[in-house]
Structure formats: C-alpha cells, structure tokens
C-alpha cells in the first residue's frame, strides 16, 4: 500500500555507519510502485551501502526507511525480507556449497505471486541446463542470472539490484536489460544501482545521483539528454 | 585360528572391533564439532563435558526416575540439546564476530566448570550402567565372539552419522545450513531467521555428543572425566578430517578408530599416540585436513 505521496519505498534522512566510519549522511529519495529507479554515483559514493541499509544488513543506521507505509529502520533483515523486499548483491552471493538448483530454491517464498520456476527458466534458459552444477562453477553471466532468478520466486515486489551488469559481456547485458523490462511489465518495482548509465537509460524511469553519502541530484529518464553534461561531471566519465 | 605374523585372528578381530567402537564415538563427537564449527565458527571445547553430561543424564533417568536406556537414548540428547541452546543464547551468541580464541576459551572454561561440579558430587570413580536387557549377550561368529551391545553401537552410530550427513547435504534445511555457513548475512536477508538456526545447530551438535554419552555409558561406566580424556583424541580426528567437513569427520572418525585398533595389535606401544602422529603428518602434507576445503 503506497504512502500518501504514492511512494512504495520512502527513504528519509538515512544515515549509516560501518563500525566507526560514517558512510551515509542523510539520504532522501522515493520509489513509486512499478517504477525502475536507478542510483548513479562514483565508486565509493555509498550506493551499495544504501541498498544494504534498506535490506537491514548494515550494522548501524538512522533516519527513516518506510516500505508500504511501515517503518523498517529498526527491523532485522529477515523481517525486512518477509515484508517483500529482495536483494541481489553486487558480488552476486552465489553459494559454493550449493548446486544451481539449491541456490535457486534457497530464498523462501515470502509472499504469493512470485514467478514459477518455469517462468524463471524462460527468462534464463541457461540455468535450466546447469541445475546440478556447483553454483560457483557457472560463468559470471550465468551467476548473475542465478542471483536475479532466485529472488524472483519469492514474491517480493521490490527488487534491489546492485550493478547487475558489472563485468559482463554485451550480449548478457542485453539479456539482463530485457529481463528488467519484462519484470517491470509484470509490475515489479526495481531499485537499480548502475555505473553504466547507457544501460540504465534503457530501463530506468528516474535517476538519483549520489556523492559522499548523499543524494545530490535527480531527474527523469526523459531529462537524461539535457543532464548529460552534469552527469559526466558527477561520474567523472 | 589362522596365525598371522604371530597374532591370532581372535586378537586381531577383537582389536578391530574395539577400534570400530572407538571410531563410532570419534565419528559422532567429531561430527557434532564439525556442525558447530561450520555454523558458529566456534571450536567447542565443552563437547567432551556435554558428552559426559549425556551419560550422567542416562544414569539419573534410570536411577531417579526409573526410565531405562531406550528412554535415555531420546531424552538425554533432548535435555543436553536444550542446555546447549541456553548456553548458545546466553553466552556464545555474544562472541559473534570475535576471534576463534574467545569461543575456545569460553567453552574450555565451561567444560572445566561442568566437569568440576560433577567431580564434586561424584568423585572420579565410575558409576555402573548396565547393558540394556535387549542387547545383552552376543553372537559367536566362529572366529570371534561379538557382543550384541557393541554391534548395536556401531550400527546405530553409523545410521545417525549417515542420517545427519543426508540431512545436511541433501535436504532443503541442509541447504540453508550450508548457505548460512558461507554467508549468514545474505541468508538472513532472504528472510531466514539465521540466529535461531545457529542456536538450533549448537543444540543439535551437543545433542549428538549426549547421544554418544548414552551409548558409552554401558561400555565405559559413567565418570565425570570420561569426556575430558576422550575429547583430545576427538580434536585430533577433527583436524585430520578437516575442520568443519561433515563427511570428513564421519569417515575419519571410523578410520582412525580402526587404525588405532590395528596399532594395538601390531605395535601396542604406539596405540595411544598413533592418532597424533597421523595428525602431525596430515598437517604437514595437507594443512586443511583430508576432507577440508582449502580456503
Ligand atoms: N564493510 C565495510 N567496512 C568499512 N567501510 C566500508 C565497508 N563497505 C564499504 N565501505 C566504505 O563505504 C563507502 C561507500 O561504499 P559503497 O560500497 O556503498 O560504495 P558504492 O557507491 O557502492 O561504490 P561502488 O561503485 O564501488 O560499488 C566507501 O568509502 C567504502 O570504502
Ligand atoms: Mg557498490
């Protein structure tokens, strides 16, 4: 159930720490139902930390994170997952001691309405042929498919994807782009972290730009061209 | 009787049987240690003490409540498992993220306290625990006499070990365990209550020790220090098999029991040290252990 302002996820004044180091200094943004929102920013800006804070994996956090109108800033990550948020980490997090099928079936269903295994195999046919391989024996692209595929079963409606195209070949990036577009059609809401804004521009509705643990700019996809100059400056590319 | 290197088959098979029995205990105990180490990253020095508590539990059940061996086989692991879960919740949980050394010291201290309390009340001598009526007697195999209780211990331990292996390697619950061993934060972020799983795992690991304690009661008598002596060898078994390896602890446990038995036949002087010699060699050649994954 969206908030009064229509947001599914509402992040307000989010601060986060790793031990003593203060990483996020008041992050504010919204994600509306059905949107694909992309977080851009240089290395070390705090994008991953933002996703981890939403997921409840960062030790110390302050401020407010509201999902479907419920405050989650103090919730443990297992509770947050059960509310319907799923996370695909930057390092993919495929388990070496599990085969592909076990990796795929690992995240328990938290809500109804997730994709069936057949639907996942339709998106990623490679996985079906490798079900009995050890998870980490897959190629980088296949591991990414597995990391995305396994969170589609759970029924989570908000997906946090951390640099899903990092280090992958163009054909696979294309396949992942198609998948994200398809998921959007199915009504999933996606918060995407990307360095590659050419890729992001093919799927995103809106962008937020992060720097030094804060949001410093935001614009819609339709405004991307107009913001290209600024963006090059922000990202240093 | 076939003489072999001057040794009677009777003696040979007798020692092999004893070795196999010891191996069954090594396997059960090192299996519990492996499960605990995998999930909690703690070297559980309290394992021997809890094995002893398991045996005492059987003794109390029989002598205070009149509940026989078969009840003890179920109740004792449950009681000790619950005790373990309390220990995990109140103490071990606070060590999360600290060096191995803290867990080792804490559990070592616990072992001393538990053993000290039992010694205070029961001294150091053994209390008798009779072999259950159903398993008394034995079978004459022609070349040797096989006591029924010993066959039972070997077969039952093997079944428990294999069932545990199956549960961990082949079931969905086991997949959660393996995954949480690798990356607990991510598994928790999938919606699984990992802290509860850790508590249950510790409970399960020490329940295996208690089960071994009940099995040992009719063989070794029930003594406050029965675990203290034994656990050192079990740690050597764990090191040889590979810290945290499930299959490794089972296979190594039985194998080392057998090797120890054989040594008693052919070179009795070395029978108490052979396990440690093997440990030293394995550490030199394959430091991660025979079944350990090199990190
Ligand atoms: N576990 C950690 N402990 C301490 N500091 C950390 C930890 N993880 C990240 N940091 C620091 O926090 C800051 C933000 O890191 P974060 O991973 O959120 O950046 P990012 O925007 O995702 O960067 P990238 O594009 O490289 O993935 C960096 O300065 C990083 O060094
Ligand atoms: Mg990152």
PDB file of C-alpha atoms in Angstrom, chain B residues 1-292:
ATOM      1  CA  UNK B   1      42.647 -69.991  14.190  1.00  0.00           C
ATOM      2  CA  UNK B   2      44.862 -68.553  11.467  1.00  0.00           C
ATOM      3  CA  UNK B   3      48.109 -67.239  12.855  1.00  0.00           C
ATOM      4  CA  UNK B   4      49.158 -64.039  11.156  1.00  0.00           C
ATOM      5  CA  UNK B   5      52.547 -62.583  11.971  1.00  0.00           C
ATOM      6  CA  UNK B   6      52.268 -64.473  15.188  1.00  0.00           C
ATOM      7  CA  UNK B   7      48.947 -62.842  16.058  1.00  0.00           C
ATOM      8  CA  UNK B   8      45.775 -64.796  16.484  1.00  0.00           C
ATOM      9  CA  UNK B   9      42.790 -63.810  14.387  1.00  0.00           C
ATOM     10  CA  UNK B  10      40.869 -63.762  17.627  1.00  0.00           C
ATOM     11  CA  UNK B  11      43.037 -60.943  18.955  1.00  0.00           C
ATOM     12  CA  UNK B  12      43.107 -59.182  15.599  1.00  0.00           C
ATOM     13  CA  UNK B  13      39.343 -59.105  15.173  1.00  0.00           C
ATOM     14  CA  UNK B  14      38.867 -58.299  18.821  1.00  0.00           C
ATOM     15  CA  UNK B  15      41.029 -55.206  18.483  1.00  0.00           C
ATOM     16  CA  UNK B  16      39.440 -54.252  15.173  1.00  0.00           C
ATOM     17  CA  UNK B  17      36.062 -54.406  16.851  1.00  0.00           C
ATOM     18  CA  UNK B  18      37.271 -52.245  19.720  1.00  0.00           C
ATOM     19  CA  UNK B  19      38.750 -49.864  17.184  1.00  0.00           C
ATOM     20  CA  UNK B  20      35.477 -49.705  15.312  1.00  0.00           C
ATOM     21  CA  UNK B  21      33.632 -48.923  18.561  1.00  0.00           C
ATOM     22  CA  UNK B  22      36.041 -46.129  19.375  1.00  0.00           C
ATOM     23  CA  UNK B  23      35.696 -44.990  15.789  1.00  0.00           C
ATOM     24  CA  UNK B  24      31.931 -44.788  16.193  1.00  0.00           C
ATOM     25  CA  UNK B  25      32.392 -42.443  19.158  1.00  0.00           C
ATOM     26  CA  UNK B  26      35.023 -40.401  17.347  1.00  0.00           C
ATOM     27  CA  UNK B  27      32.665 -40.054  14.406  1.00  0.00           C
ATOM     28  CA  UNK B  28      29.643 -38.997  16.483  1.00  0.00           C
ATOM     29  CA  UNK B  29      31.629 -36.491  18.500  1.00  0.00           C
ATOM     30  CA  UNK B  30      33.657 -35.015  15.670  1.00  0.00           C
ATOM     31  CA  UNK B  31      30.515 -34.778  13.565  1.00  0.00           C
ATOM     32  CA  UNK B  32      28.916 -32.581  16.214  1.00  0.00           C
ATOM     33  CA  UNK B  33      32.062 -30.495  16.436  1.00  0.00           C
ATOM     34  CA  UNK B  34      32.113 -30.103  12.655  1.00  0.00           C
ATOM     35  CA  UNK B  35      28.489 -28.996  12.500  1.00  0.00           C
ATOM     36  CA  UNK B  36      29.066 -26.482  15.294  1.00  0.00           C
ATOM     37  CA  UNK B  37      32.298 -25.177  13.840  1.00  0.00           C
ATOM     38  CA  UNK B  38      30.729 -24.704  10.413  1.00  0.00           C
ATOM     39  CA  UNK B  39      27.851 -22.648  11.672  1.00  0.00           C
ATOM     40  CA  UNK B  40      29.196 -20.872  14.769  1.00  0.00           C
ATOM     41  CA  UNK B  41      32.875 -20.738  13.946  1.00  0.00           C
ATOM     42  CA  UNK B  42      33.464 -21.951  17.470  1.00  0.00           C
ATOM     43  CA  UNK B  43      35.767 -24.766  18.495  1.00  0.00           C
ATOM     44  CA  UNK B  44      33.503 -26.304  21.093  1.00  0.00           C
ATOM     45  CA  UNK B  45      35.742 -27.419  23.921  1.00  0.00           C
ATOM     46  CA  UNK B  46      32.663 -28.090  26.059  1.00  0.00           C
ATOM     47  CA  UNK B  47      31.876 -31.047  23.803  1.00  0.00           C
ATOM     48  CA  UNK B  48      33.546 -33.661  25.995  1.00  0.00           C
ATOM     49  CA  UNK B  49      31.858 -32.309  29.119  1.00  0.00           C
ATOM     50  CA  UNK B  50      28.450 -32.399  27.442  1.00  0.00           C
ATOM     51  CA  UNK B  51      29.126 -35.964  26.285  1.00  0.00           C
ATOM     52  CA  UNK B  52      29.674 -36.779  29.958  1.00  0.00           C
ATOM     53  CA  UNK B  53      26.505 -34.923  30.944  1.00  0.00           C
ATOM     54  CA  UNK B  54      24.666 -37.040  28.367  1.00  0.00           C
ATOM     55  CA  UNK B  55      25.904 -40.208  30.076  1.00  0.00           C
ATOM     56  CA  UNK B  56      25.019 -38.871  33.552  1.00  0.00           C
ATOM     57  CA  UNK B  57      21.614 -37.920  32.259  1.00  0.00           C
ATOM     58  CA  UNK B  58      21.056 -41.571  31.332  1.00  0.00           C
ATOM     59  CA  UNK B  59      22.266 -42.594  34.786  1.00  0.00           C
ATOM     60  CA  UNK B  60      19.870 -40.175  36.544  1.00  0.00           C
ATOM     61  CA  UNK B  61      16.950 -41.155  34.349  1.00  0.00           C
ATOM     62  CA  UNK B  62      17.469 -44.784  35.309  1.00  0.00           C
ATOM     63  CA  UNK B  63      18.224 -44.363  38.986  1.00  0.00           C
ATOM     64  CA  UNK B  64      15.972 -41.438  39.887  1.00  0.00           C
ATOM     65  CA  UNK B  65      13.064 -41.842  37.507  1.00  0.00           C
ATOM     66  CA  UNK B  66      13.306 -45.486  36.578  1.00  0.00           C
ATOM     67  CA  UNK B  67      13.467 -44.668  32.867  1.00  0.00           C
ATOM     68  CA  UNK B  68      15.554 -47.232  31.044  1.00  0.00           C
ATOM     69  CA  UNK B  69      18.215 -46.998  28.338  1.00  0.00           C
ATOM     70  CA  UNK B  70      15.762 -46.600  25.469  1.00  0.00           C
ATOM     71  CA  UNK B  71      14.151 -43.577  27.094  1.00  0.00           C
ATOM     72  CA  UNK B  72      17.594 -42.172  27.833  1.00  0.00           C
ATOM     73  CA  UNK B  73      18.551 -42.509  24.192  1.00  0.00           C
ATOM     74  CA  UNK B  74      15.843 -39.977  23.358  1.00  0.00           C
ATOM     75  CA  UNK B  75      15.542 -37.849  26.489  1.00  0.00           C
ATOM     76  CA  UNK B  76      19.214 -37.303  27.215  1.00  0.00           C
ATOM     77  CA  UNK B  77      20.034 -35.701  23.821  1.00  0.00           C
ATOM     78  CA  UNK B  78      16.929 -33.525  24.184  1.00  0.00           C
ATOM     79  CA  UNK B  79      17.924 -32.352  27.662  1.00  0.00           C
ATOM     80  CA  UNK B  80      21.546 -31.697  26.728  1.00  0.00           C
ATOM     81  CA  UNK B  81      20.462 -30.097  23.448  1.00  0.00           C
ATOM     82  CA  UNK B  82      18.242 -27.712  25.403  1.00  0.00           C
ATOM     83  CA  UNK B  83      21.102 -26.985  27.785  1.00  0.00           C
ATOM     84  CA  UNK B  84      23.297 -26.290  24.770  1.00  0.00           C
ATOM     85  CA  UNK B  85      20.743 -23.882  23.337  1.00  0.00           C
ATOM     86  CA  UNK B  86      20.702 -21.985  26.619  1.00  0.00           C
ATOM     87  CA  UNK B  87      24.499 -21.816  26.578  1.00  0.00           C
ATOM     88  CA  UNK B  88      24.399 -20.545  22.996  1.00  0.00           C
ATOM     89  CA  UNK B  89      21.753 -17.908  23.672  1.00  0.00           C
ATOM     90  CA  UNK B  90      23.216 -16.604  26.897  1.00  0.00           C
ATOM     91  CA  UNK B  91      26.945 -16.852  26.186  1.00  0.00           C
ATOM     92  CA  UNK B  92      28.199 -17.960  22.786  1.00  0.00           C
ATOM     93  CA  UNK B  93      25.998 -15.524  20.898  1.00  0.00           C
ATOM     94  CA  UNK B  94      27.894 -12.649  22.468  1.00  0.00           C
ATOM     95  CA  UNK B  95      31.107 -13.856  20.881  1.00  0.00           C
ATOM     96  CA  UNK B  96      29.845 -13.465  17.309  1.00  0.00           C
ATOM     97  CA  UNK B  97      32.454 -11.754  15.173  1.00  0.00           C
ATOM     98  CA  UNK B  98      35.298 -12.202  17.654  1.00  0.00           C
ATOM     99  CA  UNK B  99      38.394 -14.320  17.161  1.00  0.00           C
ATOM    100  CA  UNK B 100      38.149 -18.149  17.464  1.00  0.00           C
ATOM    101  CA  UNK B 101      40.204 -17.896  20.583  1.00  0.00           C
ATOM    102  CA  UNK B 102      37.383 -16.375  22.630  1.00  0.00           C
ATOM    103  CA  UNK B 103      34.985 -19.188  21.830  1.00  0.00           C
ATOM    104  CA  UNK B 104      37.664 -21.714  22.593  1.00  0.00           C
ATOM    105  CA  UNK B 105      38.438 -20.146  25.962  1.00  0.00           C
ATOM    106  CA  UNK B 106      34.806 -19.763  26.924  1.00  0.00           C
ATOM    107  CA  UNK B 107      33.878 -23.332  26.051  1.00  0.00           C
ATOM    108  CA  UNK B 108      37.048 -24.621  27.702  1.00  0.00           C
ATOM    109  CA  UNK B 109      36.071 -22.754  30.867  1.00  0.00           C
ATOM    110  CA  UNK B 110      32.572 -24.177  30.659  1.00  0.00           C
ATOM    111  CA  UNK B 111      34.000 -27.673  30.329  1.00  0.00           C
ATOM    112  CA  UNK B 112      36.099 -27.191  33.459  1.00  0.00           C
ATOM    113  CA  UNK B 113      33.129 -25.859  35.418  1.00  0.00           C
ATOM    114  CA  UNK B 114      30.763 -28.627  34.333  1.00  0.00           C
ATOM    115  CA  UNK B 115      33.329 -31.352  34.990  1.00  0.00           C
ATOM    116  CA  UNK B 116      34.276 -29.737  38.313  1.00  0.00           C
ATOM    117  CA  UNK B 117      30.675 -29.732  39.507  1.00  0.00           C
ATOM    118  CA  UNK B 118      30.209 -33.400  38.625  1.00  0.00           C
ATOM    119  CA  UNK B 119      33.515 -34.346  40.212  1.00  0.00           C
ATOM    120  CA  UNK B 120      32.498 -32.535  43.357  1.00  0.00           C
ATOM    121  CA  UNK B 121      29.426 -34.712  43.735  1.00  0.00           C
ATOM    122  CA  UNK B 122      30.549 -37.981  42.199  1.00  0.00           C
ATOM    123  CA  UNK B 123      34.315 -38.086  42.654  1.00  0.00           C
ATOM    124  CA  UNK B 124      36.385 -39.597  39.914  1.00  0.00           C
ATOM    125  CA  UNK B 125      35.325 -43.200  40.020  1.00  0.00           C
ATOM    126  CA  UNK B 126      32.888 -44.709  37.577  1.00  0.00           C
ATOM    127  CA  UNK B 127      29.218 -45.379  38.181  1.00  0.00           C
ATOM    128  CA  UNK B 128      27.958 -48.605  36.666  1.00  0.00           C
ATOM    129  CA  UNK B 129      25.310 -48.559  33.968  1.00  0.00           C
ATOM    130  CA  UNK B 130      24.060 -51.932  32.853  1.00  0.00           C
ATOM    131  CA  UNK B 131      23.745 -53.015  29.248  1.00  0.00           C
ATOM    132  CA  UNK B 132      20.032 -52.987  28.371  1.00  0.00           C
ATOM    133  CA  UNK B 133      18.459 -56.440  28.629  1.00  0.00           C
ATOM    134  CA  UNK B 134      17.529 -56.487  24.943  1.00  0.00           C
ATOM    135  CA  UNK B 135      21.163 -56.123  23.930  1.00  0.00           C
ATOM    136  CA  UNK B 136      22.814 -58.402  26.466  1.00  0.00           C
ATOM    137  CA  UNK B 137      24.739 -61.441  25.309  1.00  0.00           C
ATOM    138  CA  UNK B 138      26.438 -61.864  21.991  1.00  0.00           C
ATOM    139  CA  UNK B 139      26.913 -63.875  18.860  1.00  0.00           C
ATOM    140  CA  UNK B 140      29.653 -66.373  18.222  1.00  0.00           C
ATOM    141  CA  UNK B 141      30.936 -65.736  14.701  1.00  0.00           C
ATOM    142  CA  UNK B 142      33.251 -68.718  14.785  1.00  0.00           C
ATOM    143  CA  UNK B 143      36.417 -66.654  14.556  1.00  0.00           C
ATOM    144  CA  UNK B 144      35.337 -64.349  17.390  1.00  0.00           C
ATOM    145  CA  UNK B 145      32.646 -63.558  19.928  1.00  0.00           C
ATOM    146  CA  UNK B 146      30.661 -60.441  19.036  1.00  0.00           C
ATOM    147  CA  UNK B 147      28.822 -58.778  21.946  1.00  0.00           C
ATOM    148  CA  UNK B 148      25.414 -57.581  20.801  1.00  0.00           C
ATOM    149  CA  UNK B 149      25.707 -54.248  22.532  1.00  0.00           C
ATOM    150  CA  UNK B 150      28.863 -53.424  20.579  1.00  0.00           C
ATOM    151  CA  UNK B 151      27.285 -54.307  17.231  1.00  0.00           C
ATOM    152  CA  UNK B 152      24.384 -52.092  18.204  1.00  0.00           C
ATOM    153  CA  UNK B 153      26.670 -49.141  18.987  1.00  0.00           C
ATOM    154  CA  UNK B 154      28.490 -49.433  15.673  1.00  0.00           C
ATOM    155  CA  UNK B 155      25.380 -49.812  13.564  1.00  0.00           C
ATOM    156  CA  UNK B 156      23.354 -47.199  15.378  1.00  0.00           C
ATOM    157  CA  UNK B 157      26.181 -44.622  15.256  1.00  0.00           C
ATOM    158  CA  UNK B 158      26.656 -45.270  11.586  1.00  0.00           C
ATOM    159  CA  UNK B 159      22.941 -44.709  10.967  1.00  0.00           C
ATOM    160  CA  UNK B 160      22.915 -41.484  12.984  1.00  0.00           C
ATOM    161  CA  UNK B 161      26.015 -40.214  11.172  1.00  0.00           C
ATOM    162  CA  UNK B 162      24.654 -41.029   7.742  1.00  0.00           C
ATOM    163  CA  UNK B 163      21.262 -39.525   8.553  1.00  0.00           C
ATOM    164  CA  UNK B 164      22.996 -36.325   9.682  1.00  0.00           C
ATOM    165  CA  UNK B 165      25.099 -36.283   6.543  1.00  0.00           C
ATOM    166  CA  UNK B 166      21.976 -36.766   4.414  1.00  0.00           C
ATOM    167  CA  UNK B 167      20.130 -34.022   6.243  1.00  0.00           C
ATOM    168  CA  UNK B 168      22.941 -31.542   5.724  1.00  0.00           C
ATOM    169  CA  UNK B 169      23.963 -32.416   2.185  1.00  0.00           C
ATOM    170  CA  UNK B 170      20.711 -33.432   0.569  1.00  0.00           C
ATOM    171  CA  UNK B 171      17.775 -31.593   2.092  1.00  0.00           C
ATOM    172  CA  UNK B 172      16.437 -28.084   1.910  1.00  0.00           C
ATOM    173  CA  UNK B 173      17.114 -27.477   5.591  1.00  0.00           C
ATOM    174  CA  UNK B 174      20.681 -28.607   4.954  1.00  0.00           C
ATOM    175  CA  UNK B 175      20.957 -26.145   2.065  1.00  0.00           C
ATOM    176  CA  UNK B 176      20.028 -23.359   4.493  1.00  0.00           C
ATOM    177  CA  UNK B 177      22.710 -24.584   6.867  1.00  0.00           C
ATOM    178  CA  UNK B 178      25.390 -24.784   4.211  1.00  0.00           C
ATOM    179  CA  UNK B 179      24.471 -21.398   2.799  1.00  0.00           C
ATOM    180  CA  UNK B 180      24.430 -19.781   6.245  1.00  0.00           C
ATOM    181  CA  UNK B 181      27.848 -21.273   6.925  1.00  0.00           C
ATOM    182  CA  UNK B 182      29.144 -19.412   3.866  1.00  0.00           C
ATOM    183  CA  UNK B 183      27.311 -16.110   4.137  1.00  0.00           C
ATOM    184  CA  UNK B 184      24.952 -15.750   7.103  1.00  0.00           C
ATOM    185  CA  UNK B 185      24.109 -12.091   6.414  1.00  0.00           C
ATOM    186  CA  UNK B 186      22.830 -12.840   2.924  1.00  0.00           C
ATOM    187  CA  UNK B 187      20.859 -15.887   4.016  1.00  0.00           C
ATOM    188  CA  UNK B 188      19.218 -13.754   6.671  1.00  0.00           C
ATOM    189  CA  UNK B 189      18.452 -11.099   4.066  1.00  0.00           C
ATOM    190  CA  UNK B 190      16.459 -13.770   2.212  1.00  0.00           C
ATOM    191  CA  UNK B 191      14.093 -13.948   5.163  1.00  0.00           C
ATOM    192  CA  UNK B 192      15.578 -16.859   7.102  1.00  0.00           C
ATOM    193  CA  UNK B 193      15.965 -16.488  10.855  1.00  0.00           C
ATOM    194  CA  UNK B 194      19.670 -17.291  10.973  1.00  0.00           C
ATOM    195  CA  UNK B 195      20.220 -16.603  14.692  1.00  0.00           C
ATOM    196  CA  UNK B 196      17.562 -19.177  15.544  1.00  0.00           C
ATOM    197  CA  UNK B 197      19.195 -21.609  13.129  1.00  0.00           C
ATOM    198  CA  UNK B 198      22.542 -21.072  14.865  1.00  0.00           C
ATOM    199  CA  UNK B 199      21.006 -21.814  18.253  1.00  0.00           C
ATOM    200  CA  UNK B 200      19.353 -24.983  16.953  1.00  0.00           C
ATOM    201  CA  UNK B 201      22.590 -26.063  15.291  1.00  0.00           C
ATOM    202  CA  UNK B 202      24.518 -25.785  18.526  1.00  0.00           C
ATOM    203  CA  UNK B 203      21.748 -27.668  20.291  1.00  0.00           C
ATOM    204  CA  UNK B 204      21.882 -30.382  17.648  1.00  0.00           C
ATOM    205  CA  UNK B 205      25.676 -30.651  17.779  1.00  0.00           C
ATOM    206  CA  UNK B 206      25.774 -31.143  21.532  1.00  0.00           C
ATOM    207  CA  UNK B 207      22.758 -33.477  21.380  1.00  0.00           C
ATOM    208  CA  UNK B 208      24.949 -35.744  19.226  1.00  0.00           C
ATOM    209  CA  UNK B 209      27.570 -35.616  21.989  1.00  0.00           C
ATOM    210  CA  UNK B 210      24.937 -36.550  24.574  1.00  0.00           C
ATOM    211  CA  UNK B 211      23.774 -39.420  22.385  1.00  0.00           C
ATOM    212  CA  UNK B 212      27.344 -40.675  22.254  1.00  0.00           C
ATOM    213  CA  UNK B 213      27.430 -40.337  26.038  1.00  0.00           C
ATOM    214  CA  UNK B 214      24.377 -42.572  26.439  1.00  0.00           C
ATOM    215  CA  UNK B 215      25.852 -45.127  24.049  1.00  0.00           C
ATOM    216  CA  UNK B 216      29.093 -45.104  26.020  1.00  0.00           C
ATOM    217  CA  UNK B 217      27.515 -45.473  29.464  1.00  0.00           C
ATOM    218  CA  UNK B 218      27.160 -49.294  29.402  1.00  0.00           C
ATOM    219  CA  UNK B 219      30.639 -49.720  27.909  1.00  0.00           C
ATOM    220  CA  UNK B 220      32.809 -47.332  29.897  1.00  0.00           C
ATOM    221  CA  UNK B 221      30.824 -46.647  33.049  1.00  0.00           C
ATOM    222  CA  UNK B 222      29.721 -43.100  33.842  1.00  0.00           C
ATOM    223  CA  UNK B 223      32.550 -40.851  35.049  1.00  0.00           C
ATOM    224  CA  UNK B 224      32.892 -37.071  35.411  1.00  0.00           C
ATOM    225  CA  UNK B 225      36.098 -37.095  33.378  1.00  0.00           C
ATOM    226  CA  UNK B 226      35.001 -39.605  30.733  1.00  0.00           C
ATOM    227  CA  UNK B 227      34.824 -36.825  28.161  1.00  0.00           C
ATOM    228  CA  UNK B 228      37.909 -34.913  29.181  1.00  0.00           C
ATOM    229  CA  UNK B 229      40.246 -37.766  28.255  1.00  0.00           C
ATOM    230  CA  UNK B 230      38.403 -38.629  25.111  1.00  0.00           C
ATOM    231  CA  UNK B 231      37.908 -35.205  23.615  1.00  0.00           C
ATOM    232  CA  UNK B 232      41.595 -34.571  22.958  1.00  0.00           C
ATOM    233  CA  UNK B 233      41.714 -37.514  20.563  1.00  0.00           C
ATOM    234  CA  UNK B 234      38.461 -36.328  19.007  1.00  0.00           C
ATOM    235  CA  UNK B 235      40.001 -32.933  18.291  1.00  0.00           C
ATOM    236  CA  UNK B 236      42.887 -34.673  16.574  1.00  0.00           C
ATOM    237  CA  UNK B 237      40.308 -36.550  14.478  1.00  0.00           C
ATOM    238  CA  UNK B 238      38.659 -33.267  13.556  1.00  0.00           C
ATOM    239  CA  UNK B 239      41.969 -31.760  12.498  1.00  0.00           C
ATOM    240  CA  UNK B 240      42.804 -34.824  10.400  1.00  0.00           C
ATOM    241  CA  UNK B 241      39.385 -34.890   8.733  1.00  0.00           C
ATOM    242  CA  UNK B 242      39.342 -31.166   8.084  1.00  0.00           C
ATOM    243  CA  UNK B 243      37.718 -28.569  10.313  1.00  0.00           C
ATOM    244  CA  UNK B 244      34.038 -28.344   9.545  1.00  0.00           C
ATOM    245  CA  UNK B 245      33.838 -31.154   6.986  1.00  0.00           C
ATOM    246  CA  UNK B 246      30.783 -33.339   7.595  1.00  0.00           C
ATOM    247  CA  UNK B 247      31.696 -36.398   5.577  1.00  0.00           C
ATOM    248  CA  UNK B 248      35.319 -35.935   6.607  1.00  0.00           C
ATOM    249  CA  UNK B 249      34.532 -36.208  10.292  1.00  0.00           C
ATOM    250  CA  UNK B 250      32.490 -39.386   9.836  1.00  0.00           C
ATOM    251  CA  UNK B 251      34.971 -41.222   7.614  1.00  0.00           C
ATOM    252  CA  UNK B 252      37.995 -40.072   9.587  1.00  0.00           C
ATOM    253  CA  UNK B 253      36.344 -40.996  12.878  1.00  0.00           C
ATOM    254  CA  UNK B 254      35.719 -44.614  11.917  1.00  0.00           C
ATOM    255  CA  UNK B 255      39.018 -44.926  10.065  1.00  0.00           C
ATOM    256  CA  UNK B 256      41.141 -43.667  12.926  1.00  0.00           C
ATOM    257  CA  UNK B 257      39.342 -45.950  15.347  1.00  0.00           C
ATOM    258  CA  UNK B 258      40.297 -48.871  13.120  1.00  0.00           C
ATOM    259  CA  UNK B 259      43.876 -47.707  12.732  1.00  0.00           C
ATOM    260  CA  UNK B 260      44.163 -47.348  16.478  1.00  0.00           C
ATOM    261  CA  UNK B 261      42.832 -50.886  16.875  1.00  0.00           C
ATOM    262  CA  UNK B 262      45.317 -52.250  14.368  1.00  0.00           C
ATOM    263  CA  UNK B 263      48.153 -50.451  16.110  1.00  0.00           C
ATOM    264  CA  UNK B 264      47.161 -52.138  19.361  1.00  0.00           C
ATOM    265  CA  UNK B 265      47.654 -55.487  17.652  1.00  0.00           C
ATOM    266  CA  UNK B 266      50.873 -54.839  15.805  1.00  0.00           C
ATOM    267  CA  UNK B 267      52.636 -52.207  17.877  1.00  0.00           C
ATOM    268  CA  UNK B 268      50.789 -51.638  21.140  1.00  0.00           C
ATOM    269  CA  UNK B 269      53.344 -49.128  22.400  1.00  0.00           C
ATOM    270  CA  UNK B 270      52.174 -46.631  19.777  1.00  0.00           C
ATOM    271  CA  UNK B 271      48.439 -47.133  20.153  1.00  0.00           C
ATOM    272  CA  UNK B 272      47.944 -44.036  22.273  1.00  0.00           C
ATOM    273  CA  UNK B 273      49.963 -41.792  20.039  1.00  0.00           C
ATOM    274  CA  UNK B 274      49.219 -43.057  16.544  1.00  0.00           C
ATOM    275  CA  UNK B 275      46.349 -40.600  16.042  1.00  0.00           C
ATOM    276  CA  UNK B 276      48.589 -37.683  16.930  1.00  0.00           C
ATOM    277  CA  UNK B 277      51.353 -38.898  14.663  1.00  0.00           C
ATOM    278  CA  UNK B 278      48.846 -39.099  11.819  1.00  0.00           C
ATOM    279  CA  UNK B 279      47.638 -35.624  12.730  1.00  0.00           C
ATOM    280  CA  UNK B 280      51.149 -34.220  12.506  1.00  0.00           C
ATOM    281  CA  UNK B 281      51.705 -35.844   9.115  1.00  0.00           C
ATOM    282  CA  UNK B 282      48.381 -34.619   7.752  1.00  0.00           C
ATOM    283  CA  UNK B 283      49.066 -31.105   8.994  1.00  0.00           C
ATOM    284  CA  UNK B 284      52.396 -31.127   7.181  1.00  0.00           C
ATOM    285  CA  UNK B 285      51.083 -32.538   3.927  1.00  0.00           C
ATOM    286  CA  UNK B 286      47.554 -31.140   3.772  1.00  0.00           C
ATOM    287  CA  UNK B 287      47.028 -28.459   6.425  1.00  0.00           C
ATOM    288  CA  UNK B 288      43.316 -28.099   5.667  1.00  0.00           C
ATOM    289  CA  UNK B 289      42.797 -31.755   6.600  1.00  0.00           C
ATOM    290  CA  UNK B 290      41.964 -34.764   4.425  1.00  0.00           C
ATOM    291  CA  UNK B 291      38.475 -33.540   3.543  1.00  0.00           C
ATOM    292  CA  UNK B 292      38.938 -29.834   4.255  1.00  0.00           C
TER     293      UNK B 292
END
